[in-house]
């Protein structure tokens, strides 16, 4: 199943390659509990959560800290990133169809205009 969230451009402090920050990608899934695996109710809830995230432009932010010592407020931050909701495949197909039609129309229009003497 396609991840419900992702970030195609993130960097985590300290991950370097020849002194340059390493570009990474992250993917996230909303999962149902094991006892509800494949349940239509659980799948509907996951779809609803993803739809609400898309509709309201909600994101999920993560922060990773290294456990050093006993005081969590002193743990050094390793990295943080935001996960954005991915469009469901159905929505992508619906958005791509008008774009493809528009591209086809734009392609056809110049051909028709390039030879106005032809009927």
PDB file of C-alpha atoms in Angstrom:
ATOM      1  CA  UNK A   1       0.000   0.000   0.000  1.00  0.00           C
ATOM      2  CA  UNK A   2       1.201   3.509  -0.804  1.00  0.00           C
ATOM      3  CA  UNK A   3       2.307   5.510   2.252  1.00  0.00           C
ATOM      4  CA  UNK A   4      -0.198   8.076   3.487  1.00  0.00           C
ATOM      5  CA  UNK A   5       2.561  10.556   4.356  1.00  0.00           C
ATOM      6  CA  UNK A   6       5.939  11.479   3.011  1.00  0.00           C
ATOM      7  CA  UNK A   7       8.723  13.996   2.693  1.00  0.00           C
ATOM      8  CA  UNK A   8      10.932  13.783  -0.361  1.00  0.00           C
ATOM      9  CA  UNK A   9      13.499  16.321   0.796  1.00  0.00           C
ATOM     10  CA  UNK A  10      14.822  16.113   4.332  1.00  0.00           C
ATOM     11  CA  UNK A  11      18.198  16.264   6.008  1.00  0.00           C
ATOM     12  CA  UNK A  12      19.217  15.059   9.450  1.00  0.00           C
ATOM     13  CA  UNK A  13      21.987  16.846  11.271  1.00  0.00           C
ATOM     14  CA  UNK A  14      25.197  14.843  11.308  1.00  0.00           C
ATOM     15  CA  UNK A  15      24.431  12.695   8.257  1.00  0.00           C
ATOM     16  CA  UNK A  16      27.129  13.887   5.893  1.00  0.00           C
ATOM     17  CA  UNK A  17      28.840  12.600   2.792  1.00  0.00           C
ATOM     18  CA  UNK A  18      32.161  14.281   1.997  1.00  0.00           C
ATOM     19  CA  UNK A  19      31.158  17.281   4.116  1.00  0.00           C
ATOM     20  CA  UNK A  20      27.827  17.711   2.351  1.00  0.00           C
ATOM     21  CA  UNK A  21      24.418  17.145   3.935  1.00  0.00           C
ATOM     22  CA  UNK A  22      22.741  13.985   2.665  1.00  0.00           C
ATOM     23  CA  UNK A  23      19.304  14.456   1.079  1.00  0.00           C
ATOM     24  CA  UNK A  24      16.888  11.799   2.287  1.00  0.00           C
ATOM     25  CA  UNK A  25      13.302  10.780   1.828  1.00  0.00           C
ATOM     26  CA  UNK A  26      10.832   9.544   4.428  1.00  0.00           C
ATOM     27  CA  UNK A  27       7.574   7.632   4.109  1.00  0.00           C
ATOM     28  CA  UNK A  28       4.896   7.049   6.721  1.00  0.00           C
ATOM     29  CA  UNK A  29       1.921   4.761   6.998  1.00  0.00           C
ATOM     30  CA  UNK A  30      -1.132   4.926   9.213  1.00  0.00           C
ATOM     31  CA  UNK A  31      -1.519   1.387  10.517  1.00  0.00           C
ATOM     32  CA  UNK A  32      -4.352  -0.486  12.124  1.00  0.00           C
ATOM     33  CA  UNK A  33      -3.723  -2.694  15.186  1.00  0.00           C
ATOM     34  CA  UNK A  34      -2.731  -6.296  14.422  1.00  0.00           C
ATOM     35  CA  UNK A  35      -6.078  -7.636  15.622  1.00  0.00           C
ATOM     36  CA  UNK A  36      -7.865  -5.415  13.048  1.00  0.00           C
ATOM     37  CA  UNK A  37      -5.500  -6.154  10.129  1.00  0.00           C
ATOM     38  CA  UNK A  38      -7.462  -5.927   6.877  1.00  0.00           C
ATOM     39  CA  UNK A  39     -10.662  -4.890   8.636  1.00  0.00           C
ATOM     40  CA  UNK A  40     -12.946  -2.735   6.449  1.00  0.00           C
ATOM     41  CA  UNK A  41     -13.662  -0.500   9.450  1.00  0.00           C
ATOM     42  CA  UNK A  42      -9.969   0.084  10.088  1.00  0.00           C
ATOM     43  CA  UNK A  43      -9.288   0.757   6.397  1.00  0.00           C
ATOM     44  CA  UNK A  44     -12.173   3.254   6.296  1.00  0.00           C
ATOM     45  CA  UNK A  45     -10.784   5.029   9.371  1.00  0.00           C
ATOM     46  CA  UNK A  46      -7.317   5.242   7.782  1.00  0.00           C
ATOM     47  CA  UNK A  47      -8.799   6.704   4.595  1.00  0.00           C
ATOM     48  CA  UNK A  48     -10.831   9.181   6.645  1.00  0.00           C
ATOM     49  CA  UNK A  49      -7.742  10.331   8.546  1.00  0.00           C
ATOM     50  CA  UNK A  50      -5.821  10.812   5.305  1.00  0.00           C
ATOM     51  CA  UNK A  51      -8.753  12.693   3.725  1.00  0.00           C
ATOM     52  CA  UNK A  52      -8.999  15.002   6.744  1.00  0.00           C
ATOM     53  CA  UNK A  53      -5.262  15.665   6.608  1.00  0.00           C
ATOM     54  CA  UNK A  54      -5.492  16.576   2.928  1.00  0.00           C
ATOM     55  CA  UNK A  55      -8.659  18.635   3.324  1.00  0.00           C
ATOM     56  CA  UNK A  56      -7.309  20.698   6.223  1.00  0.00           C
ATOM     57  CA  UNK A  57      -3.667  20.707   5.047  1.00  0.00           C
ATOM     58  CA  UNK A  58      -2.515  18.990   8.249  1.00  0.00           C
ATOM     59  CA  UNK A  59       1.042  17.715   8.633  1.00  0.00           C
ATOM     60  CA  UNK A  60       2.826  15.549  11.211  1.00  0.00           C
ATOM     61  CA  UNK A  61       6.100  16.802  12.680  1.00  0.00           C
ATOM     62  CA  UNK A  62       8.773  14.530  14.154  1.00  0.00           C
ATOM     63  CA  UNK A  63      11.749  15.249  16.351  1.00  0.00           C
ATOM     64  CA  UNK A  64      14.504  12.793  17.279  1.00  0.00           C
ATOM     65  CA  UNK A  65      16.704  13.300  20.329  1.00  0.00           C
ATOM     66  CA  UNK A  66      19.651  11.252  21.626  1.00  0.00           C
ATOM     67  CA  UNK A  67      19.059   9.873  25.122  1.00  0.00           C
ATOM     68  CA  UNK A  68      22.040  11.213  27.039  1.00  0.00           C
ATOM     69  CA  UNK A  69      21.701  11.489  30.801  1.00  0.00           C
ATOM     70  CA  UNK A  70      18.602  11.515  32.949  1.00  0.00           C
ATOM     71  CA  UNK A  71      17.125  14.890  32.007  1.00  0.00           C
ATOM     72  CA  UNK A  72      15.064  14.692  28.763  1.00  0.00           C
ATOM     73  CA  UNK A  73      15.167  18.489  28.419  1.00  0.00           C
ATOM     74  CA  UNK A  74      18.944  18.221  27.974  1.00  0.00           C
ATOM     75  CA  UNK A  75      18.953  15.479  25.344  1.00  0.00           C
ATOM     76  CA  UNK A  76      20.515  16.814  22.139  1.00  0.00           C
ATOM     77  CA  UNK A  77      18.269  17.100  19.121  1.00  0.00           C
ATOM     78  CA  UNK A  78      19.463  14.952  16.237  1.00  0.00           C
ATOM     79  CA  UNK A  79      16.881  15.996  13.714  1.00  0.00           C
ATOM     80  CA  UNK A  80      13.344  17.018  12.977  1.00  0.00           C
ATOM     81  CA  UNK A  81      11.164  16.848   9.894  1.00  0.00           C
ATOM     82  CA  UNK A  82       7.626  17.241   8.690  1.00  0.00           C
ATOM     83  CA  UNK A  83       5.568  14.552   7.001  1.00  0.00           C
ATOM     84  CA  UNK A  84       3.023  15.720   4.447  1.00  0.00           C
ATOM     85  CA  UNK A  85      -0.092  13.750   3.511  1.00  0.00           C
ATOM     86  CA  UNK A  86       0.155  12.053   0.117  1.00  0.00           C
ATOM     87  CA  UNK A  87      -2.777  12.178  -2.245  1.00  0.00           C
ATOM     88  CA  UNK A  88      -4.564   8.894  -2.653  1.00  0.00           C
ATOM     89  CA  UNK A  89      -4.084   7.190  -6.014  1.00  0.00           C
ATOM     90  CA  UNK A  90      -7.699   7.913  -6.947  1.00  0.00           C
ATOM     91  CA  UNK A  91      -7.203  11.639  -6.366  1.00  0.00           C
ATOM     92  CA  UNK A  92      -3.946  11.664  -8.331  1.00  0.00           C
ATOM     93  CA  UNK A  93      -5.622   9.972 -11.289  1.00  0.00           C
ATOM     94  CA  UNK A  94      -8.524  12.433 -11.168  1.00  0.00           C
ATOM     95  CA  UNK A  95      -6.113  15.379 -11.133  1.00  0.00           C
ATOM     96  CA  UNK A  96      -3.904  13.920 -13.862  1.00  0.00           C
ATOM     97  CA  UNK A  97      -6.792  13.276 -16.261  1.00  0.00           C
ATOM     98  CA  UNK A  98      -7.706  16.986 -16.727  1.00  0.00           C
ATOM     99  CA  UNK A  99      -4.003  17.882 -16.958  1.00  0.00           C
ATOM    100  CA  UNK A 100      -3.473  15.252 -19.667  1.00  0.00           C
ATOM    101  CA  UNK A 101      -6.548  16.448 -21.557  1.00  0.00           C
ATOM    102  CA  UNK A 102      -5.358  20.030 -21.333  1.00  0.00           C
ATOM    103  CA  UNK A 103      -1.893  19.032 -22.579  1.00  0.00           C
ATOM    104  CA  UNK A 104      -3.469  17.152 -25.501  1.00  0.00           C
ATOM    105  CA  UNK A 105      -5.629  20.160 -26.368  1.00  0.00           C
ATOM    106  CA  UNK A 106      -2.629  22.473 -26.229  1.00  0.00           C
ATOM    107  CA  UNK A 107      -0.721  20.079 -28.458  1.00  0.00           C
ATOM    108  CA  UNK A 108      -3.579  19.908 -30.973  1.00  0.00           C
ATOM    109  CA  UNK A 109      -4.306  23.646 -31.060  1.00  0.00           C
ATOM    110  CA  UNK A 110      -0.915  24.754 -32.429  1.00  0.00           C
ATOM    111  CA  UNK A 111      -1.134  22.059 -35.100  1.00  0.00           C
ATOM    112  CA  UNK A 112      -4.515  23.380 -36.188  1.00  0.00           C
ATOM    113  CA  UNK A 113      -3.339  26.988 -36.098  1.00  0.00           C
ATOM    114  CA  UNK A 114      -0.080  26.294 -37.954  1.00  0.00           C
ATOM    115  CA  UNK A 115      -1.909  25.529 -41.192  1.00  0.00           C
ATOM    116  CA  UNK A 116      -5.039  27.758 -41.255  1.00  0.00           C
ATOM    117  CA  UNK A 117      -5.511  27.238 -44.994  1.00  0.00           C
ATOM    118  CA  UNK A 118      -6.240  23.547 -44.424  1.00  0.00           C
ATOM    119  CA  UNK A 119      -9.852  22.672 -43.679  1.00  0.00           C
TER     120      UNK A 119
END
